[in-house]
Amino acid sequence: LAYVKLHSLLQTSSAPRKDEACYLLGKLETPLRRSLEAKSETFSWLVPIIRTLMDQCYETLQLQLFLPSLPPTNGSPTFYEDFQLFCTTPEWRGFIEKHVQPTMAQFEMDTFARSHDHMSNFWNACYDAMMSSAQRREQEKAASRKMFQELVLEPVAKRSKAENARHSNVLKQANNHQSTVLKQWRSLCRLLTSPRSAWADRNPPEVRWKLSSAETYSRMRLKLVPNLNFDQHLEASALRDNLGADHLQTPAETLPLAMAKEAKVSELEDDQLAEEDLPVLDTQAEPKEQSQREKLVVSEDCELITTVAVVPGRLEVTTQHIYFYDGSSDKEETEGGIGYDFKRPLSHLREVHLRRYNLRRSALELFFIDQANYFLNFRKKVRNKVYSCILGLRPPNQIYFGSRSPQELLKASGLTQ
């Protein structure tokens, strides 16, 4: 059946090339020689194939030159017997060995090389497809991670940050409220138990004094006020003298819980003026000014310069007040609670002076009528803008409205006379 299919293929297809014809002859010559030696019927099956092949490739194989004694292949009735005798001649053997087999070997090598190239190209294509697929998967993973970052992580981080800020603000407000209530309560207790009050303490404690934080216009502190938070620092003295702190009885252990909490909160507050030393200025505001609606004039980022820290924040100047909002992430405990926030009435502003910070003309110093002062650092152009806006509001208690130099201000103050 295979011989019949091969014969039909040769008859229906176009004439093969020289190397293909030599390859077919070389492969058919071995079974042809064996069948001829064994005198089997296989020879009769192979003769039609060889006859058709040589008939189609007569000129391609140059059979008239290499096989001059070849029997006629086109229509000879005795071709079978003649070709059977011709296969035993040296002419046929020489043609097979010198022309057919070398061409067949070269054809096999070329075919193997082409097949190897095809396989190599195939595997290269598979490798490229695999790598591109892996790269595509990595890109899809990266896109998924980016989408997860945008849709889940970033909103959660923003919500967490906002919630932490809200919680910090609530704690700050609660602390400020508690501090204000305790301060008012202590002031009321001192008022009701003072020596001239109805509930005067018959055995008043020893009064301790401290230097007042109030200053004159020359920045001099000339007054003593009661020290309401006096501490002898016995533990520090014991540690200094290598006595240890075990022999000292902790005051918090003998005090009631309410008084212990009051003492704990009082530690957060710095020395302040007594109620009788605070100037009563809020009641002096004009009714017209109280009825006006507060409007924002300028709002700029700045730094509050203190003796121990540089606090970033934001300054807001309105038609009635001056605000500073502490913008630091880790807010410290100060005399006003947590952070360096402050709110001062614009009517309490006494002086505004241009200052230098780190040799740069970028700072302002605000002086108020209660001798409080704040040193604020801006950008250079922003400093001038804030200075102009404050002067433009014309606070009622401000002394200087012009941008004088420090030499002119010192001369105008009369301190050198």
Coordinates of C-alpha atoms in Angstrom, one line a residue:
L1 CA 0.0 0.0 0.0
A2 CA 2.9 2.4 0.8
Y3 CA 4.4 1.7 -2.7
V4 CA 1.1 2.6 -4.4
K5 CA 0.8 5.8 -2.4
L6 CA 4.3 6.8 -3.2
H7 CA 3.8 6.0 -6.9
S8 CA 0.6 8.1 -7.0
L9 CA 2.3 11.0 -5.3
L10 CA 5.1 11.0 -7.9
Q11 CA 2.7 10.9 -10.7
T12 CA 0.4 13.7 -9.4
S13 CA 3.1 16.1 -8.0
S14 CA 5.5 18.2 -9.9
A15 CA 9.0 17.0 -10.8
P16 CA 11.2 16.8 -7.8
R17 CA 14.5 18.7 -7.5
K18 CA 17.8 17.0 -8.0
D19 CA 18.6 16.6 -4.3
E20 CA 15.1 15.2 -3.7
A21 CA 15.3 12.8 -6.6
C22 CA 18.7 11.6 -5.4
Y23 CA 17.4 11.2 -1.9
L24 CA 14.5 9.0 -3.2
L25 CA 16.8 6.9 -5.4
G26 CA 19.2 6.4 -2.5
K27 CA 16.5 5.3 -0.2
L28 CA 14.9 3.0 -2.8
E29 CA 18.1 1.5 -4.0
T30 CA 18.7 -0.6 -0.8
P31 CA 15.4 -2.4 -0.8
L32 CA 15.7 -2.7 -4.6
R33 CA 19.0 -4.5 -4.3
R34 CA 17.8 -6.8 -1.5
S35 CA 14.7 -7.8 -3.4
L36 CA 16.8 -8.5 -6.5
E37 CA 19.1 -10.7 -4.5
A38 CA 16.2 -12.5 -2.8
K39 CA 14.1 -12.6 -6.0
S40 CA 11.0 -11.4 -4.2
E41 CA 8.0 -9.7 -5.5
T42 CA 9.0 -6.4 -3.9
F43 CA 11.2 -5.7 -6.9
S44 CA 8.0 -5.6 -9.1
W45 CA 6.6 -3.0 -6.7
L46 CA 9.7 -0.8 -6.7
V47 CA 10.3 -0.8 -10.5
P48 CA 7.2 1.4 -11.4
I49 CA 8.3 4.0 -8.8
I50 CA 11.9 4.1 -10.0
R51 CA 10.7 4.3 -13.6
T52 CA 8.4 7.2 -12.9
L53 CA 11.1 9.0 -10.9
M54 CA 13.8 8.6 -13.6
D55 CA 11.3 9.6 -16.3
Q56 CA 10.5 12.8 -14.5
C57 CA 14.1 13.6 -13.6
Y58 CA 15.8 12.4 -16.8
E59 CA 17.4 15.7 -17.6
T60 CA 17.8 16.9 -14.0
L61 CA 19.9 13.8 -13.1
Q62 CA 21.7 13.9 -16.5
L63 CA 20.9 10.2 -17.0
Q64 CA 21.9 10.4 -20.7
L65 CA 25.5 11.3 -19.5
F66 CA 25.9 9.1 -16.4
L67 CA 23.7 6.1 -17.5
P68 CA 24.0 5.8 -21.3
S69 CA 23.0 2.1 -21.2
L70 CA 19.8 2.8 -19.3
P71 CA 16.8 1.0 -20.9
P72 CA 14.1 3.4 -22.3
T73 CA 11.7 4.4 -19.5
N74 CA 8.9 5.8 -21.7
G75 CA 6.7 3.0 -23.0
S76 CA 9.2 0.1 -23.4
P77 CA 7.3 -3.2 -22.9
T78 CA 10.5 -5.0 -21.8
F79 CA 11.6 -2.3 -19.3
Y80 CA 11.1 -4.7 -16.3
E81 CA 13.4 -7.4 -17.6
D82 CA 15.9 -4.9 -19.0
F83 CA 16.1 -2.9 -15.8
Q84 CA 16.5 -6.0 -13.7
L85 CA 19.6 -6.9 -15.7
F86 CA 20.8 -3.3 -15.7
C87 CA 20.8 -3.1 -11.9
T88 CA 23.6 -5.6 -11.7
T89 CA 25.9 -3.7 -14.0
P90 CA 28.8 -1.6 -12.7
E91 CA 27.4 1.4 -14.5
W92 CA 24.3 1.5 -12.2
R93 CA 26.4 0.8 -9.1
G94 CA 28.9 3.6 -10.0
F95 CA 26.0 6.1 -10.6
I96 CA 24.5 5.2 -7.2
E97 CA 27.8 5.5 -5.3
K98 CA 29.3 8.5 -7.0
H99 CA 26.3 10.7 -7.7
V100 CA 23.2 9.6 -5.8
Q101 CA 24.6 8.8 -2.3
P102 CA 26.7 12.0 -1.9
T103 CA 23.8 14.1 -3.0
M104 CA 21.5 12.2 -0.6
A105 CA 23.9 12.7 2.3
Q106 CA 24.1 16.4 1.6
F107 CA 20.3 16.6 1.4
E108 CA 19.9 14.9 4.7
M109 CA 22.4 17.3 6.3
D110 CA 20.6 20.3 4.9
T111 CA 17.2 18.9 6.0
F112 CA 18.5 18.2 9.5
A113 CA 19.9 21.8 9.7
R114 CA 16.7 23.2 8.5
S115 CA 14.7 21.2 10.9
H116 CA 17.0 22.2 13.7
D117 CA 16.6 25.8 12.7
H118 CA 12.8 25.3 12.6
M119 CA 12.9 23.7 16.0
S120 CA 15.2 26.3 17.4
N121 CA 12.9 29.0 16.1
F122 CA 9.9 27.2 17.5
W123 CA 11.5 26.9 21.0
N124 CA 12.6 30.6 20.8
A125 CA 9.1 31.6 19.9
C126 CA 7.8 29.5 22.8
Y127 CA 10.3 31.1 25.2
D128 CA 9.5 34.6 24.0
A129 CA 5.8 33.8 24.4
M130 CA 6.4 32.5 27.9
M131 CA 8.5 35.5 28.9
S132 CA 5.9 37.9 27.4
S133 CA 3.2 36.0 29.3
A134 CA 5.2 36.3 32.5
Q135 CA 5.9 40.0 31.9
R136 CA 2.2 40.5 31.2
R137 CA 1.3 38.7 34.4
E138 CA 3.8 40.9 36.3
Q139 CA 2.3 44.0 34.7
E140 CA -1.2 42.8 35.7
K141 CA 0.1 42.2 39.2
A142 CA 1.6 45.7 39.3
A143 CA -1.6 47.2 38.0
S144 CA -3.6 45.2 40.6
R145 CA -1.2 46.4 43.4
K146 CA -1.5 50.0 42.2
M147 CA -5.3 49.7 42.0
F148 CA -5.3 48.2 45.5
Q149 CA -3.1 51.1 46.7
E150 CA -5.4 53.7 45.2
L151 CA -8.7 52.2 46.1
V152 CA -7.9 50.7 49.5
L153 CA -4.6 51.7 51.1
E154 CA -4.6 55.4 50.3
P155 CA -8.2 56.0 51.4
V156 CA -7.5 54.1 54.6
A157 CA -4.4 56.1 55.3
K158 CA -6.2 59.4 54.6
R159 CA -9.1 58.3 56.9
S160 CA -6.7 57.2 59.6
K161 CA -4.8 60.4 59.4
A162 CA -8.0 62.4 59.6
E163 CA -9.2 60.3 62.5
N164 CA -6.0 60.7 64.4
A165 CA -6.1 64.5 63.8
R166 CA -9.7 64.6 65.0
H167 CA -8.8 62.5 68.1
S168 CA -5.9 64.8 68.9
N169 CA -8.1 67.8 68.5
V170 CA -10.7 66.3 70.8
L171 CA -8.0 65.5 73.4
K172 CA -6.6 69.0 73.1
Q173 CA -10.0 70.6 73.5
A174 CA -10.8 68.4 76.5
N175 CA -7.4 69.2 78.1
N176 CA -7.9 72.9 77.5
H177 CA -11.4 72.8 79.0
Q178 CA -10.2 70.9 82.0
S179 CA -7.3 73.3 82.5
T180 CA -9.6 76.3 82.3
V181 CA -12.1 74.8 84.7
L182 CA -9.4 73.9 87.2
K183 CA -7.8 77.4 86.9
Q184 CA -11.2 79.1 87.6
W185 CA -11.9 76.7 90.5
R186 CA -8.5 77.5 92.1
S187 CA -9.1 81.2 91.6
L188 CA -12.5 80.9 93.2
C189 CA -11.1 78.9 96.1
R190 CA -8.4 81.6 96.7
L191 CA -11.0 84.3 96.6
L192 CA -13.3 82.6 99.1
T193 CA -10.4 81.6 101.5
S194 CA -8.4 84.8 101.3
P195 CA -7.7 86.7 104.7
R196 CA -10.5 89.2 104.0
S197 CA -13.2 86.8 102.8
A198 CA -16.0 85.2 104.8
W199 CA -14.4 81.8 104.8
A200 CA -10.9 82.9 105.6
D201 CA -8.4 80.1 106.5
R202 CA -7.4 80.6 110.2
N203 CA -4.2 78.7 109.6
P204 CA -3.1 79.9 106.2
P205 CA -0.1 78.2 104.7
E206 CA 3.2 80.0 104.3
V207 CA 3.1 82.2 101.2
R208 CA 5.9 81.7 98.7
W209 CA 6.8 84.4 96.3
K210 CA 8.3 84.5 92.8
L211 CA 9.3 87.1 90.2
S212 CA 6.3 88.2 88.1
S213 CA 6.4 87.7 84.4
A214 CA 5.0 91.1 83.8
E215 CA 7.5 93.5 82.3
T216 CA 7.7 97.2 81.9
Y217 CA 8.3 98.9 78.6
S218 CA 12.0 98.6 79.2
R219 CA 11.6 94.8 79.6
M220 CA 12.3 94.9 83.3
R221 CA 10.5 92.6 85.8
L222 CA 10.0 94.6 89.0
K223 CA 7.2 92.8 90.8
L224 CA 6.8 89.8 93.1
V225 CA 3.6 87.7 93.0
P226 CA 2.6 84.6 95.1
N227 CA 4.0 81.3 93.9
L228 CA 1.0 79.1 93.8
N229 CA 2.9 76.1 92.5
F230 CA 5.9 76.1 94.9
D231 CA 7.9 72.9 95.1
Q232 CA 10.9 72.3 97.4
H233 CA 12.3 69.6 95.0
L234 CA 13.0 67.2 97.9
E235 CA 13.4 64.2 95.7
A236 CA 16.0 66.0 93.6
S237 CA 17.8 67.1 96.7
A238 CA 17.8 63.6 98.1
L239 CA 19.1 62.2 94.8
R240 CA 21.8 64.9 94.7
D241 CA 22.9 64.0 98.3
N242 CA 22.8 60.2 97.5
L243 CA 20.1 59.7 100.1
G244 CA 17.6 58.1 97.7
A245 CA 14.0 58.8 97.4
D246 CA 12.6 55.9 99.5
H247 CA 12.7 57.8 102.8
L248 CA 10.5 60.6 101.3
Q249 CA 6.8 60.0 101.4
T250 CA 5.3 60.7 98.0
P251 CA 2.7 63.5 98.4
A252 CA 0.4 61.9 95.9
E253 CA -0.1 58.9 98.1
T254 CA -1.6 60.9 101.0
L255 CA -3.7 63.3 98.9
P256 CA -7.2 62.5 97.8
L257 CA -7.7 61.6 94.2
A258 CA -9.2 64.9 93.2
M259 CA -6.3 66.9 94.6
A260 CA -3.8 64.5 93.0
K261 CA -5.5 65.1 89.6
E262 CA -5.4 68.9 90.3
A263 CA -1.7 68.7 91.1
K264 CA -1.1 66.6 88.0
V265 CA -2.8 69.2 85.7
S266 CA -1.1 72.1 87.5
E267 CA 2.2 70.6 86.5
L268 CA 1.4 71.2 82.9
E269 CA 0.9 74.9 83.5
D270 CA 3.8 77.4 83.8
D271 CA 3.9 80.3 86.1
Q272 CA 1.1 82.8 85.3
L273 CA -0.1 86.1 86.7
A274 CA -2.6 86.0 89.5
E275 CA -6.2 87.1 88.7
E276 CA -5.7 90.5 90.4
D277 CA -2.7 91.2 88.2
L278 CA -4.4 90.5 84.9
P279 CA -5.5 93.7 83.1
V280 CA -9.2 93.8 82.6
L281 CA -9.3 94.7 78.9
D282 CA -12.1 92.6 77.5
T283 CA -14.8 94.8 79.1
Q284 CA -13.3 97.9 77.6
A285 CA -14.1 97.0 74.0
E286 CA -16.6 99.3 72.3
P287 CA -20.1 98.0 71.6
K288 CA -19.6 98.9 67.9
E289 CA -16.5 96.7 67.7
Q290 CA -18.3 93.7 69.4
S291 CA -21.1 94.0 66.9
Q292 CA -18.9 93.8 63.9
R293 CA -18.4 90.5 62.2
E294 CA -14.9 89.0 62.3
K295 CA -13.3 88.7 58.9
L296 CA -10.1 87.1 57.8
V297 CA -7.5 89.6 56.6
V298 CA -4.3 87.4 56.0
S299 CA -3.3 83.8 56.6
E300 CA 0.3 82.7 56.1
D301 CA 2.5 79.8 57.1
C302 CA 5.2 80.7 59.6
E303 CA 7.4 79.5 62.5
L304 CA 7.0 80.5 66.2
I305 CA 10.5 80.9 67.6
T306 CA 10.8 80.1 71.3
T307 CA 13.8 79.7 73.5
V308 CA 13.8 75.9 73.2
A309 CA 12.1 75.1 69.9
V310 CA 11.0 76.2 66.5
V311 CA 7.3 75.5 66.1
P312 CA 5.9 75.4 62.5
G313 CA 2.4 76.6 62.2
R314 CA 0.1 79.1 60.6
L315 CA -0.7 82.7 61.5
E316 CA -4.2 84.2 60.8
V317 CA -5.0 87.9 61.3
T318 CA -8.6 88.9 61.4
T319 CA -10.3 92.2 62.0
Q320 CA -10.6 91.4 65.8
H321 CA -8.0 88.7 66.7
I322 CA -4.6 87.3 66.0
Y323 CA -4.5 83.5 65.8
F324 CA -1.6 81.0 65.7
Y325 CA -2.2 77.3 65.1
D326 CA 0.5 74.9 66.0
G327 CA 1.2 72.7 63.0
S328 CA 3.8 70.3 64.5
S329 CA 3.1 66.6 64.4
D330 CA 4.3 65.9 68.0
K331 CA 2.8 68.7 70.1
E332 CA 4.5 69.5 73.4
E333 CA 2.9 70.3 76.7
T334 CA 3.0 74.1 77.3
E335 CA 1.6 76.5 79.8
G336 CA -1.6 76.8 77.7
G337 CA -2.1 73.0 77.4
I338 CA -0.9 70.9 74.4
G339 CA 0.8 72.9 71.7
Y340 CA 1.7 76.5 71.2
D341 CA -1.6 77.7 69.9
F342 CA -2.6 81.2 70.9
K343 CA -5.4 83.7 70.3
R344 CA -4.9 87.3 71.1
P345 CA -7.3 90.3 70.6
L346 CA -6.1 92.8 68.1
S347 CA -6.9 95.6 70.5
H348 CA -4.2 94.3 72.9
L349 CA -1.5 94.7 70.4
R350 CA 1.0 97.4 71.4
E351 CA 4.0 97.1 69.1
V352 CA 5.0 95.3 65.9
H353 CA 8.7 95.3 64.9
L354 CA 10.6 93.9 62.0
R355 CA 13.3 91.5 63.1
R356 CA 16.0 89.3 61.7
Y357 CA 16.1 85.5 62.1
N358 CA 19.4 83.7 61.2
L359 CA 20.6 87.0 59.7
R360 CA 17.6 87.0 57.3
R361 CA 15.1 89.9 57.3
S362 CA 12.2 87.5 57.6
A363 CA 10.8 87.8 61.2
L364 CA 8.2 89.9 63.1
E365 CA 8.0 90.4 66.9
L366 CA 4.6 91.2 68.4
F367 CA 4.3 92.9 71.7
F368 CA 1.0 93.1 73.7
I369 CA -0.1 95.4 76.4
D370 CA 0.2 92.6 79.0
Q371 CA 4.0 92.4 78.2
A372 CA 3.6 89.2 76.2
N373 CA 5.6 88.9 73.0
Y374 CA 5.8 86.4 70.1
F375 CA 8.7 86.0 67.7
L376 CA 7.4 84.8 64.3
N377 CA 9.5 83.9 61.2
F378 CA 8.1 84.2 57.7
R379 CA 9.4 84.3 54.2
K380 CA 10.8 87.7 53.3
K381 CA 8.0 88.9 51.1
V382 CA 5.4 87.3 53.3
R383 CA 6.8 89.1 56.3
N384 CA 6.3 92.5 54.7
K385 CA 2.8 91.5 53.6
V386 CA 1.7 90.5 57.1
Y387 CA 3.4 93.6 58.6
S388 CA 1.5 95.9 56.2
C389 CA -1.8 94.1 56.9
I390 CA -1.5 94.5 60.7
L391 CA -0.6 98.1 60.4
G392 CA -3.5 98.6 58.0
L393 CA -5.9 97.5 60.7
R394 CA -4.6 100.2 63.0
P395 CA -5.0 98.5 66.4
P396 CA -6.1 101.1 69.0
N397 CA -3.3 100.5 71.4
Q398 CA -0.5 100.3 68.9
I399 CA 2.3 102.9 69.4
Y400 CA 4.1 102.9 66.1
F401 CA 2.4 102.8 62.8
G402 CA 5.4 103.4 60.6
S403 CA 8.1 101.1 59.4
R404 CA 11.0 102.7 61.3
S405 CA 14.4 101.3 61.6
P406 CA 15.6 100.0 65.0
Q407 CA 17.8 103.1 65.4
E408 CA 14.9 105.4 65.0
L409 CA 12.7 103.3 67.3
L410 CA 15.3 103.4 70.0
K411 CA 15.7 107.1 69.7
A412 CA 12.0 107.7 69.7
S413 CA 11.5 105.5 72.8
G414 CA 13.5 108.0 74.9
L415 CA 15.5 105.2 76.7
T416 CA 18.8 106.8 75.8
Q417 CA 18.0 110.2 77.3

